CSV table of C-alpha atoms in Angstrom, one decimal:
chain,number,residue,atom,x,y,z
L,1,UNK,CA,0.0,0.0,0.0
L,2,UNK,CA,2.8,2.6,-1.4
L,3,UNK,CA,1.0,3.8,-4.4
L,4,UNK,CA,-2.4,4.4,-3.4
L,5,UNK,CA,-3.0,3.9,0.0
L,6,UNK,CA,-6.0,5.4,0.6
L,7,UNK,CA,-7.8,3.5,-1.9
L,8,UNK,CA,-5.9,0.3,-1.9
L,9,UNK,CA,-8.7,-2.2,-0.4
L,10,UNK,CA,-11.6,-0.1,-1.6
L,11,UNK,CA,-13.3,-2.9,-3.9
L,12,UNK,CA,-16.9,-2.1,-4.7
L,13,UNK,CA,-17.2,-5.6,-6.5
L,14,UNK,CA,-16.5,-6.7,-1.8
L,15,UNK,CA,-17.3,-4.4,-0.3
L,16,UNK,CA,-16.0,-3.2,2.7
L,17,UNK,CA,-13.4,-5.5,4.5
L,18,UNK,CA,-14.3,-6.2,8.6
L,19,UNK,CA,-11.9,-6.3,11.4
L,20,UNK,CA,-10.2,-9.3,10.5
L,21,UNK,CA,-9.4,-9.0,6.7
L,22,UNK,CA,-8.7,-5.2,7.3
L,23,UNK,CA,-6.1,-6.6,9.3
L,24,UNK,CA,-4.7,-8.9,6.8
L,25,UNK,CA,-4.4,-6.6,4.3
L,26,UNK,CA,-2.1,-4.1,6.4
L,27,UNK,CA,-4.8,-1.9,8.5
L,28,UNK,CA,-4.1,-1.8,12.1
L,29,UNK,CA,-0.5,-1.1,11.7
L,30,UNK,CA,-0.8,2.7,12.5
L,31,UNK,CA,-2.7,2.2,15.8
L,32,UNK,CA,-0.2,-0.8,17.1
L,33,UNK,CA,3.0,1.8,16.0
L,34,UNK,CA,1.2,4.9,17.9
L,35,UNK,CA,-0.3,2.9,20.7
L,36,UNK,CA,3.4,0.4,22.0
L,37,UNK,CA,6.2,2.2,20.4
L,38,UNK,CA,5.0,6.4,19.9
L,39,UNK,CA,4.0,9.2,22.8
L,40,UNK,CA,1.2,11.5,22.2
L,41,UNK,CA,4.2,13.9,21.0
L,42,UNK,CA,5.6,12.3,18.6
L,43,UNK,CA,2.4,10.8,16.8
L,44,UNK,CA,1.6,14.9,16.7
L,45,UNK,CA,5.5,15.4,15.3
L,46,UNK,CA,5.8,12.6,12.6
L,47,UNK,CA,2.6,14.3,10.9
L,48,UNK,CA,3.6,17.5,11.4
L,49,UNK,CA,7.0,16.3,9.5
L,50,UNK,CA,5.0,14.5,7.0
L,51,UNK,CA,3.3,18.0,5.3
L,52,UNK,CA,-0.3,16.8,6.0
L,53,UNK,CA,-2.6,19.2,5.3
L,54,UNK,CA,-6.2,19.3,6.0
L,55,UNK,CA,-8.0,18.2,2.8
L,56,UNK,CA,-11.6,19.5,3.5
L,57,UNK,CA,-10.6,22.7,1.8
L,58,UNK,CA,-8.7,24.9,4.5
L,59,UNK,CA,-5.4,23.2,3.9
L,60,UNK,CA,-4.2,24.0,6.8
L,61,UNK,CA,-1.4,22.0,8.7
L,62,UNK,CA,-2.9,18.9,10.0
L,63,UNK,CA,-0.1,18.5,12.8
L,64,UNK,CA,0.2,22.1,14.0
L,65,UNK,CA,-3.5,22.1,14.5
L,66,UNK,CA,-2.9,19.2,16.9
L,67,UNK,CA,-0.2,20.6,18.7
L,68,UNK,CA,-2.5,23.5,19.7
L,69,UNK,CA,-4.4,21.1,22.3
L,70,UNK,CA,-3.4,22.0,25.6
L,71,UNK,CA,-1.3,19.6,27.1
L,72,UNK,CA,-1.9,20.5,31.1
L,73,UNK,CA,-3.0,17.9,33.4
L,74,UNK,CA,-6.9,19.5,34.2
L,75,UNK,CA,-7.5,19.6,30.3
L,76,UNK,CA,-7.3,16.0,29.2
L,77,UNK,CA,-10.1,14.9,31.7
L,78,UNK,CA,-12.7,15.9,28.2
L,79,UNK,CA,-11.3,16.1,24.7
L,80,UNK,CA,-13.1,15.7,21.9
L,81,UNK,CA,-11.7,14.9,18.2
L,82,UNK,CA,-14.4,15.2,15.1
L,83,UNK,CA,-14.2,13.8,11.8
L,84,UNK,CA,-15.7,16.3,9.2
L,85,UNK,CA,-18.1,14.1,6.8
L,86,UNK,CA,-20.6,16.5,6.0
L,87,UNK,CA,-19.5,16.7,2.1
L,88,UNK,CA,-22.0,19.0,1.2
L,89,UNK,CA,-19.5,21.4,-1.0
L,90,UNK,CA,-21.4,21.1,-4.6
L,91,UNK,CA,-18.8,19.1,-7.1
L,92,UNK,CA,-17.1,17.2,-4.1
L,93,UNK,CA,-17.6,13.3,-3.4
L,94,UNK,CA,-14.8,12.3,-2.1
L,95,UNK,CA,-14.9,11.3,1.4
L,96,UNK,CA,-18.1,9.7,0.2
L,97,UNK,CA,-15.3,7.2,-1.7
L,98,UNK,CA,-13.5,6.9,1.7
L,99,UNK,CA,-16.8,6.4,4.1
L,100,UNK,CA,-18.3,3.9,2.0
L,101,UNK,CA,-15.3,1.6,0.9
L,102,UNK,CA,-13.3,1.4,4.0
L,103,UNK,CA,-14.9,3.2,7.5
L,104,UNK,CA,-12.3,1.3,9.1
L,105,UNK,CA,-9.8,3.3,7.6
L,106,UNK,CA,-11.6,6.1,8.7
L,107,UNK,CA,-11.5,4.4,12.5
L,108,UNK,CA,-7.7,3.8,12.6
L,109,UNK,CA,-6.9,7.5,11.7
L,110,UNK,CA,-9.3,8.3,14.2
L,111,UNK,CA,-7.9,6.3,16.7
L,112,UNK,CA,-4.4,7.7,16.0
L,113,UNK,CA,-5.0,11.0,16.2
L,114,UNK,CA,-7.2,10.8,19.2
L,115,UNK,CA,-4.5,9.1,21.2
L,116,UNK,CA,-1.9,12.2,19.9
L,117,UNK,CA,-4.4,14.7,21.2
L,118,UNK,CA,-5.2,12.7,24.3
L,119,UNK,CA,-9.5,12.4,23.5
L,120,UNK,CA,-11.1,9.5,24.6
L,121,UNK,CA,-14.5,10.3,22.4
L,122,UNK,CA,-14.9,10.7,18.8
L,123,UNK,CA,-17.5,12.3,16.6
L,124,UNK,CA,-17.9,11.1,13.2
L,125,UNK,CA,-20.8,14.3,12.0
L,126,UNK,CA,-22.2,12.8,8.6
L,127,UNK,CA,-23.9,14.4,5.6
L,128,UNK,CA,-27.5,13.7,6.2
L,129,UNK,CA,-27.9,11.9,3.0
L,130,UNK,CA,-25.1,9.6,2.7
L,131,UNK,CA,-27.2,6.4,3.7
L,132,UNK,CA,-25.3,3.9,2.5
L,133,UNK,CA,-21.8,5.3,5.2
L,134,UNK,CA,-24.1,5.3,7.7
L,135,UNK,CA,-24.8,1.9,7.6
L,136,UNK,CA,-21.3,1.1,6.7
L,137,UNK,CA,-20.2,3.2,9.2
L,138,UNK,CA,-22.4,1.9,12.4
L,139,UNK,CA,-21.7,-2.0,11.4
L,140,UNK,CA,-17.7,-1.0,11.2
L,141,UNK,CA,-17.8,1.0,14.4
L,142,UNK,CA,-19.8,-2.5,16.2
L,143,UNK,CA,-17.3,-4.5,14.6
L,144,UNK,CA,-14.1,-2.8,16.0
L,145,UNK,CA,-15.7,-2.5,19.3
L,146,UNK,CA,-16.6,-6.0,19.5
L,147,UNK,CA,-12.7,-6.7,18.6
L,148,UNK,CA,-11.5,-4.3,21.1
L,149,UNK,CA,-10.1,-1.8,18.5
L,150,UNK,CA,-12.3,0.6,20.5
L,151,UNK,CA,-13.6,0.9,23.9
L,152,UNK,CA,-11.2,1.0,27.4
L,153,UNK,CA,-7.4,0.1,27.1
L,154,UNK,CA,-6.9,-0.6,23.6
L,155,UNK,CA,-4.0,-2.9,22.9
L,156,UNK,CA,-3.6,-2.9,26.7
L,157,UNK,CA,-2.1,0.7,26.2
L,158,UNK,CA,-3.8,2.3,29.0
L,159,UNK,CA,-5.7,4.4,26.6
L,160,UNK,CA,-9.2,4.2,25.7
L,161,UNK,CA,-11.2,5.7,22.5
L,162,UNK,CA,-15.0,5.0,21.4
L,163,UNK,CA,-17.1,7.0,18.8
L,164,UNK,CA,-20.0,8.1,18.1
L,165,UNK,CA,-22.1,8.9,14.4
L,166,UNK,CA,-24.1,11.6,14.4
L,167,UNK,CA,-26.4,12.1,11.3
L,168,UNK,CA,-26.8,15.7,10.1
L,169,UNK,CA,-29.6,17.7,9.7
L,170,UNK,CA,-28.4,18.6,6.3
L,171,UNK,CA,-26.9,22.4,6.4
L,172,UNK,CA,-23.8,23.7,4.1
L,173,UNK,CA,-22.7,26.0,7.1
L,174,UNK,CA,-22.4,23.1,9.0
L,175,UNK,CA,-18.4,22.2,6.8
L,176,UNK,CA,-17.3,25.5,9.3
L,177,UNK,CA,-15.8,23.6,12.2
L,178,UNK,CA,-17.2,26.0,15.0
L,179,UNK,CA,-21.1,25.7,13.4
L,180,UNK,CA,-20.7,21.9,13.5
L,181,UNK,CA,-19.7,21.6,16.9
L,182,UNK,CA,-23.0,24.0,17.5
L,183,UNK,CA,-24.9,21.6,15.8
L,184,UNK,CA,-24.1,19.1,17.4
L,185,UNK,CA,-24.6,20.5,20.8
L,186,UNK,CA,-28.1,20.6,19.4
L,187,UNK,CA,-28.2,24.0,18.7
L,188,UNK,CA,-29.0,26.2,15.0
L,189,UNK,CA,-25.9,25.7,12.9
L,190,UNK,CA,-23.9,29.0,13.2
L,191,UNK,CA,-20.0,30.0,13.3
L,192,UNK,CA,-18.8,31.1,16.7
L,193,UNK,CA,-16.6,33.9,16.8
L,194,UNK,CA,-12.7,32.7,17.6
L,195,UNK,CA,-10.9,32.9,19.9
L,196,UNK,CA,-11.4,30.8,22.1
L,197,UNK,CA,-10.5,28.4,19.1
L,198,UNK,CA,-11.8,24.5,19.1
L,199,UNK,CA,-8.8,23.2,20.4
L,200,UNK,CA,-9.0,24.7,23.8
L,201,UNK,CA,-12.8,25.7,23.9
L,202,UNK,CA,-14.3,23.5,21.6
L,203,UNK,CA,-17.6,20.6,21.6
L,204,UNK,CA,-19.3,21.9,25.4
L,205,UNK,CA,-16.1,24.3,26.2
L,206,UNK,CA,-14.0,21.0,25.7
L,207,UNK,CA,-10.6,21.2,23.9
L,208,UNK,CA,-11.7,19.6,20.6
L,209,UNK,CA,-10.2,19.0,16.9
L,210,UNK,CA,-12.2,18.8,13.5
L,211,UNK,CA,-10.5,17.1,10.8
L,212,UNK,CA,-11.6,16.2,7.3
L,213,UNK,CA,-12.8,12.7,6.2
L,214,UNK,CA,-9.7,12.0,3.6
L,215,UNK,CA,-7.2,13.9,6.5
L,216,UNK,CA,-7.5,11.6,8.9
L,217,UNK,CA,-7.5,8.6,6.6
L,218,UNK,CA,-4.0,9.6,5.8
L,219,UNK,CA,-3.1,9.7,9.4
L,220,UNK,CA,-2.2,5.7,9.8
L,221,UNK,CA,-0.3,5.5,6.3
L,222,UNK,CA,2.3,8.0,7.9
L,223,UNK,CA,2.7,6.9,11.2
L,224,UNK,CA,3.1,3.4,10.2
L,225,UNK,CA,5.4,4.2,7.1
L,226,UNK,CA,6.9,7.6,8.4
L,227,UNK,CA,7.1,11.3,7.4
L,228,UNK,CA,9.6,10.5,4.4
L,229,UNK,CA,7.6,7.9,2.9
L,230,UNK,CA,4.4,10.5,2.7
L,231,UNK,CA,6.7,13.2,2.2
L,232,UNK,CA,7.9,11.3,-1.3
L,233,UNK,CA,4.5,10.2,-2.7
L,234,UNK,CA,3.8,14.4,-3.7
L,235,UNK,CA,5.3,15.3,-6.8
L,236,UNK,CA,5.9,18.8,-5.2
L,237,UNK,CA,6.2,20.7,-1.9
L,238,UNK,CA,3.0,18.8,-0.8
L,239,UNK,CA,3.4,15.0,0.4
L,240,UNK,CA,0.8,12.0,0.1
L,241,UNK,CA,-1.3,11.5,-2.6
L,242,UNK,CA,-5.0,13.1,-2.8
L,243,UNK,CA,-8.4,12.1,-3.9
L,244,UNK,CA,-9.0,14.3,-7.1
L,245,UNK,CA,-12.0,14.4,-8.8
L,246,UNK,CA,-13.8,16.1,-11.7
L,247,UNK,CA,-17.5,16.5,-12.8
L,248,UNK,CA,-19.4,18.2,-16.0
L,249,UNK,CA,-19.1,16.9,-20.0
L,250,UNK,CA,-16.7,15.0,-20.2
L,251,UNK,CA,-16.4,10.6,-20.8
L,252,UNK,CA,-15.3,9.2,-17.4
L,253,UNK,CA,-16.6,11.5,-14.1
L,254,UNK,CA,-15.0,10.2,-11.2
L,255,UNK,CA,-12.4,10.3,-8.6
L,256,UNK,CA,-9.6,9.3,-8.4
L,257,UNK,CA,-6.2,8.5,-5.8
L,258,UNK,CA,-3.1,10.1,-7.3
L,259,UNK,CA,0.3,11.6,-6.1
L,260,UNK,CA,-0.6,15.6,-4.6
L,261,UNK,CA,0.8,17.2,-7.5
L,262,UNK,CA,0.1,16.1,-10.5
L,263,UNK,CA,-1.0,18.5,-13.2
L,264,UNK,CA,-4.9,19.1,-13.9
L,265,UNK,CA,-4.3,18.3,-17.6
L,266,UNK,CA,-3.7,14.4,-16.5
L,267,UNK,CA,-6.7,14.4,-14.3
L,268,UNK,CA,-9.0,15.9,-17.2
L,269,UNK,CA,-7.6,13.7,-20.4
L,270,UNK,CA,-6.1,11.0,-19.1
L,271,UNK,CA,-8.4,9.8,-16.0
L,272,UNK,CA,-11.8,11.3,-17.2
L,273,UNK,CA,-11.4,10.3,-20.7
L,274,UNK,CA,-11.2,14.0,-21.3
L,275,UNK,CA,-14.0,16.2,-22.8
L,276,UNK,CA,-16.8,14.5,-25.0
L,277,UNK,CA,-17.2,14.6,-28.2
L,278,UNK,CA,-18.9,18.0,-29.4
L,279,UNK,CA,-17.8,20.2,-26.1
L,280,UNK,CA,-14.6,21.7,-25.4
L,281,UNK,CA,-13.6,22.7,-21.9
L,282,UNK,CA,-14.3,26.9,-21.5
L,283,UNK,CA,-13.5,26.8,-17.4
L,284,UNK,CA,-13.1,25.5,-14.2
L,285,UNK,CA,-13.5,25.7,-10.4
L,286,UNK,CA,-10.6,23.6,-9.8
L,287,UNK,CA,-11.8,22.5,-5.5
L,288,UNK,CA,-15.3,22.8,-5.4
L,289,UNK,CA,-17.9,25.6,-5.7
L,290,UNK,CA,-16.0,28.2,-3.7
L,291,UNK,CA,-13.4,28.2,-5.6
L,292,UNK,CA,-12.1,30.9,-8.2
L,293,UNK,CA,-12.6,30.2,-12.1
L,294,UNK,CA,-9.5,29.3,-14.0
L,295,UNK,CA,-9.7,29.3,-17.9
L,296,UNK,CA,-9.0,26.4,-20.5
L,297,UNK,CA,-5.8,27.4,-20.8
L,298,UNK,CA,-4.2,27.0,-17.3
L,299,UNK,CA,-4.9,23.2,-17.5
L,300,UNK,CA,-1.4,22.8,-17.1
L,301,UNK,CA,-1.3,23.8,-13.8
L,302,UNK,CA,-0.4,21.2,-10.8
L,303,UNK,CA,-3.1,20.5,-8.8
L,304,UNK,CA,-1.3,21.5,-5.3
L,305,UNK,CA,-2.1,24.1,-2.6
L,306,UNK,CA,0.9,27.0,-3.9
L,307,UNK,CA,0.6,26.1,-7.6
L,308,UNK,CA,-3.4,26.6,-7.8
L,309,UNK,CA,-3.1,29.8,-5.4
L,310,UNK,CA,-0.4,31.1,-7.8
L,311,UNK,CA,-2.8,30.4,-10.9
L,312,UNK,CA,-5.9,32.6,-9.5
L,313,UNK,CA,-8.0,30.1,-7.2
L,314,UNK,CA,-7.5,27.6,-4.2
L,315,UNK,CA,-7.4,23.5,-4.2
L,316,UNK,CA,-9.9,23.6,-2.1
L,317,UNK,CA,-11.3,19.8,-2.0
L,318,UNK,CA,-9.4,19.0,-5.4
L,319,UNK,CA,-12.2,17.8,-7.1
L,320,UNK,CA,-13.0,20.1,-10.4
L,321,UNK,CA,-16.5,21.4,-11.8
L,322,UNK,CA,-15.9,21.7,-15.4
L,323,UNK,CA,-17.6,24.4,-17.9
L,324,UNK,CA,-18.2,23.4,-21.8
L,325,UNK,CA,-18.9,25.9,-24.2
L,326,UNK,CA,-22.2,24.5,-24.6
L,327,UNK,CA,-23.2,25.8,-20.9
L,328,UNK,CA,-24.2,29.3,-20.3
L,329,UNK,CA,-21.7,30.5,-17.9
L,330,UNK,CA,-24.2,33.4,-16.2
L,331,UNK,CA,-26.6,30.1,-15.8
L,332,UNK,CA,-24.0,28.4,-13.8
L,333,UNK,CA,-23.1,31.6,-11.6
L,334,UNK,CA,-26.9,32.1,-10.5
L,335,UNK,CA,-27.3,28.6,-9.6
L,336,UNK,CA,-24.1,28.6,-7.3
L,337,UNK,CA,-25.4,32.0,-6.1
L,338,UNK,CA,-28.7,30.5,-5.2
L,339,UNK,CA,-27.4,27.8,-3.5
L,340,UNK,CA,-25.0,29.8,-1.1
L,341,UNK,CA,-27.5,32.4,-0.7
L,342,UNK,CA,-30.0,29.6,0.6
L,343,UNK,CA,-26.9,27.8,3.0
L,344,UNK,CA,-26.1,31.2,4.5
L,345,UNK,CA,-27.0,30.8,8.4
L,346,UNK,CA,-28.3,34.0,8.7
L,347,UNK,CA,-26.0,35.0,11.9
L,348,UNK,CA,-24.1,38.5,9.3
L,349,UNK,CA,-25.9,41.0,7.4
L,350,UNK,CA,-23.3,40.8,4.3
L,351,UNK,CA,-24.1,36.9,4.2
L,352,UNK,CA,-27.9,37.0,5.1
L,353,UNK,CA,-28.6,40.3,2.8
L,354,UNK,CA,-26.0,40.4,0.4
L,355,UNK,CA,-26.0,36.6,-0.5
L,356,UNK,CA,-29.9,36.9,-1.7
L,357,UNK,CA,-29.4,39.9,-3.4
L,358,UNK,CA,-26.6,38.5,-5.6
L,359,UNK,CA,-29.2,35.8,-6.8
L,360,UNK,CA,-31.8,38.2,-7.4
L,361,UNK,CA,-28.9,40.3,-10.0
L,362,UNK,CA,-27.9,37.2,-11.8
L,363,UNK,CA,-31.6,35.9,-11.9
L,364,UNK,CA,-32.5,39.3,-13.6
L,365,UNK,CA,-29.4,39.1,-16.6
L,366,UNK,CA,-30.6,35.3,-17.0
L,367,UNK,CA,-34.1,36.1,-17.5
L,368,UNK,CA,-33.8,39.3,-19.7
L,369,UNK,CA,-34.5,42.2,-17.3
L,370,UNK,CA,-31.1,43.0,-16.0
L,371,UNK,CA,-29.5,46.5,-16.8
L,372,UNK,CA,-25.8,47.5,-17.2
L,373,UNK,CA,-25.8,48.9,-14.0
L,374,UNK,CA,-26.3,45.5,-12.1
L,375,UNK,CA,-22.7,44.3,-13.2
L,376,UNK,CA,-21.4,47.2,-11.1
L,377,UNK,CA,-23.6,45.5,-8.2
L,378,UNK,CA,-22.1,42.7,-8.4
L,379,UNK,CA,-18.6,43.7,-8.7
L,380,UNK,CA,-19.2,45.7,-5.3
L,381,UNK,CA,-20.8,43.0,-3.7
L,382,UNK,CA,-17.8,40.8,-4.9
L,383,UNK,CA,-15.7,43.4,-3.5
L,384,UNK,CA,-16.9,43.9,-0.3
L,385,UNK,CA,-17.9,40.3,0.7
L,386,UNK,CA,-15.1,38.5,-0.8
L,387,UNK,CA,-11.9,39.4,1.4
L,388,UNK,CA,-11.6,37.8,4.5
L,389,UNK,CA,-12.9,39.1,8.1
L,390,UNK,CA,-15.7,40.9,6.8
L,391,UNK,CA,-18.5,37.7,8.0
L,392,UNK,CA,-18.3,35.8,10.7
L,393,UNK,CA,-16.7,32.6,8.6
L,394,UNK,CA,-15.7,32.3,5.3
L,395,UNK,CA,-19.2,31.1,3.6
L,396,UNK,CA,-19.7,34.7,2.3
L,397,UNK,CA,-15.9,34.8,0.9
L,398,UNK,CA,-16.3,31.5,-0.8
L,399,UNK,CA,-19.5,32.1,-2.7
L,400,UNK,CA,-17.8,35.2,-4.1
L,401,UNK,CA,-14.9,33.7,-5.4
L,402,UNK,CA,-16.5,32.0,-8.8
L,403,UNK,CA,-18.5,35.3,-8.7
L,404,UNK,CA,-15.3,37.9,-9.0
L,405,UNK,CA,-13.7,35.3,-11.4
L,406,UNK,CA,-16.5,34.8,-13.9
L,407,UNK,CA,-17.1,39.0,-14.1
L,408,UNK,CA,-14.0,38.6,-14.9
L,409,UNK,CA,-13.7,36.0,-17.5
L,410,UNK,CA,-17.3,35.9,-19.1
L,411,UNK,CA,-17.6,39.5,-19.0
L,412,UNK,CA,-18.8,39.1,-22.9
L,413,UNK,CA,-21.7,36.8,-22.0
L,414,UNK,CA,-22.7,39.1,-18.9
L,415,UNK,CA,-23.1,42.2,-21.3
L,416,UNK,CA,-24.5,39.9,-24.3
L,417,UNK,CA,-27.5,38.6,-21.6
L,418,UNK,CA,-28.6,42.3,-21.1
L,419,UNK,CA,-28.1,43.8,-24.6
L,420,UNK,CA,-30.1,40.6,-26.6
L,421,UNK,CA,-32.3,40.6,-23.0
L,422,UNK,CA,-31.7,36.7,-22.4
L,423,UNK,CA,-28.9,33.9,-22.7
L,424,UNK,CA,-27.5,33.7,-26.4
L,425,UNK,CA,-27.5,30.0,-25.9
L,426,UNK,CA,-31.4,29.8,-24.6
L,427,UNK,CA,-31.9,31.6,-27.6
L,428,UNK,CA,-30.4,29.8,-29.9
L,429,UNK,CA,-31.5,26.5,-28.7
C-alpha cells in the first residue's frame, strides 16, 4: 500500500473489509506503531514532518492544528476529536469514496490521532444523506468494538477511544468547524466567533479538533510508514497522494487516488477520458464551488495548494466542476449563487442580505431584465464580501470567489444577456 493507499482495499465488487481482513491486508498497523512504540508527542511530530494538510478545503497543517491542544494535566479529563463528513461542497464526493469503501480506515486515523491529542470520544458528523456510510459506518464501528479496536485500554495501552455517528440535519454552514460543533450540541448551525479556538474551547467548552474525512485517513499511512515515505509520494512541496476528482461533460466523471501534484491536464484527459465529443472545456473551479474560475488554458497547472493559489484560485477539496462551451456560464453563476445564498446561516448581514441579493442580480441578466448597472452591483458586492474578516466565517468569501472570477472571465456573456435581454444559448436553442 505505497502507491495508493488510501484506496488500496476499496473494492466495490466486496465491499467493505471487517476487522479481521482489514487486518490482513495491512490496516491496524498505525494504531499498534502509535499505541506500543510512539507518545502522544511524537504521533503529533511525525505528521507534522510529514506536510499533511487538512484536505476538506482549508489546507491547513494537520499536525500544528494538533499541537495547539493543551497539554496540562486538568484539560485532558474531556477532549473531543471530530471527523468532518458533511461533504455538502457542490462538485465534491470524495470522502463519500473513503466512508463507504473502507470506515475502518476512517477508524484507525481516528484512533491515532485521538490518542496524539489525548481524546477518549470521537464524533464522526455525517452528511444527512449519505445512507449507504451510515450503515457502513455503524456496522464497522460495532465491529471494531466488539474486537476491542475501540472501547477502554486498547491494545492494553492504557488508553481508551469510542465514537460516536451523528447524522446531520443537512446544512452547508455546518463544513465551518465552530457551526458543526453548535450543531451538534443541538443548537442552530452557526459559526462562533474565535478565539477561544476548538482546540481549547471546543464541543461543550471541551478542547476539541475537526478534521476532514480523507485527513485523517492519511493519518495511519504515515505513522506506520513515516514522514519520508508520505513526504515522497507528492510530486511537489506537498506529500501523500490526494483524492482528485472532476464532474461536467466530459467521458469518465470520477475520482480518483493520485500523487498531490500532479497536473490538472492528466486528471482531465487522461483519467476522465477528457471532454466528449462535441464540447470543449471553457473553465473551471478547480476544488469545489467556492473556488475561483481558472480558464481552458491553465490546464497545465499542478493541482497542489501554492501552484493553484499562484494560478488565480485555491485546491480547495481538489475535485474540479468543469464548464463546456455549450453551458451558459451566467446560468451556472446564478445557480451557485442561489445555493449559497439559501446555506447562508443567517447570523451577518453581508451573508444574510447580500448573498440573496446577488441571486436576485444574476436571476434578472438570465431572464432578460437585467440593466448594465447590475454588473457594477455585483462587482461591489464581490468586493466587499469577498476578502476575508468581513462575516463571521468564510461562507460569504467563498460564494464570491466564482463570482469575482467569472465577471472577470465571461464578461462578454454578462453584457450579451442584457443587450439581446436573455442567454444567447437559450436563444439559440
Amino acid at each position: 500500500m505505497t502507491e495508493r493507499p488510501l484506496t488500496a482495499m476499496i473494492d466495490p465488487a466486496v465491499g467493505p473489509p471487517d476487522c479481521a481482513a482489514y487486518g490482513r491486508a495491512g490496516g491496524w498497523r498505525g494504531v499498534r506503531a502509535a499505541l506500543r512504540d510512539m507518545t502522544p508527542d511524537a504521533v503529533i511530530d511525525v505528521v507534522t514532518r510529514s506536510t499533511l494538510r487538512g484536505r476538506g478545503g482549508a489546507g491547513f497543517g494537520t499536525g500544528q492544528k494538533w499541537s495547539f491542544v493543551p497539554k496540562d494535566p486538568a484539560a485532558t479529563r474531556r477532549k473531543y476529536l471530530i471527523a468532518n463528513a458533511d461533504e455538502m461542497e457542490p462538485g465534491t464526493f470524495k470522502d463519500r469514496l473513503l466512508l463507504e469503501g473502507n470506515p475502518l480506515q476512517l477508524i484507525e486515523g481516528m484512533i491515532v490521532a485521538g490518542y496524539a491529542i489525548q481524546a477518549g470520544h470521537g464524533v464522526i458528523f455525517l452528511r444527512g444523506e449519505y445512507h449507504v456510510a451510515l450503515d457502513r459506518l455503524t456496522r464497522a464501528i460495532a465491529d471494531a468494538r466488539a474486537t476491542g479496536w475501540l472501547g477502554a485500554d486498547i491494545l492494553g495501552s492504557g488508553f481508551g477511544f469510542d465514537i460516536h455517528v451523528h447524522a446531520s440535519g443537512g446544512r452547508y454552514i455546518c463544513g465551518e468547524e465552530t457551526a458543526l460543533l453548535t450543531a451538534l450540541e443541538g443548537k442552530r448551525a452557526q459559526p462562533r466567533s474565535k478565539p477561544p479556538f476548538p482546540q481549547v474551547g471546543g464541543l461543550w467548552g471541551a478542547p476539541s479538533v475537526v478534521n476532514n474525512v480523507e485527513t485523517l485517513c492519511n493519518v495511519p499511512h504515515i505513522v506506520a510508514n513515516g514522514a519520508d515515505w508520505f513526504r515522497a509520494l507528492g510530486l511537489g512541496p506537498d506529500g501523500g497522494t490526494k483524492l482528485y476528482g472532476v464532474s461536467g461533460r466530459v467521458r469518465r466523471p470520477g475520482t480518483w487516488e493520485l500523487p498531490m501534484g500532479t497536473p490538472l491536464r492528466e486528471i482531465i484527459e487522461r483519467h476522465a477520458g477528457g471532454m466528449r465529443d462535441g464540447y470543449a472545456l471553457r473553465a473551471l473551479l478547480p476544488g469545489g464551488a467556492s473556488t475561483a474560475f481558472l480558464d481552458a488554458g491553465q490546464v497545465d497547472v499542478a493541482m497542489e495548494y501554492g501552484a493553484v493559489e499562484k494560478a488565480g484560485s485555491r485546491l480547495g477539496t481538489g475535485l474540479a466542476i468543469l464548464l463546456d462551451d455549450r453551458t451558459c456560464p451566467i446560468g451556472m453563476l446564478h445557480n451557485l449563487e442561489h445555493f449559497f445564498a439559501q446555506e447562508s446561516c443567517g447570523w451577518c448581514t453581508p451573508c444574510r442580505d447580500g448573498l440573496p441579493w446577488v441571486e436576485r442580480l444574476l436571476a434578472a441578466i438570465e431572464d432578460g431584465t437585467g440593466e448594465a448597472e447590475d454588473l457594477d452591483r455585483l462587482a461591489d458586492h464581490a468586493r466587499l464580501l469577498g476578502p476575508m474578516g468581513r462575516t463571521f466565517c468564510a461562507h460569504a468569501p467563498g460564494a464570491m470567489a466564482p463570482l469575482a472570477s467569472g465577471l472577470r472571465l465571461f464578461r462578454a456573456d454578462f453584457e450579451a444577456h442584457i443587450h439581446q435581454r436573455g442567454c444567447p444559448l437559450r436563444q439559440a436553442a
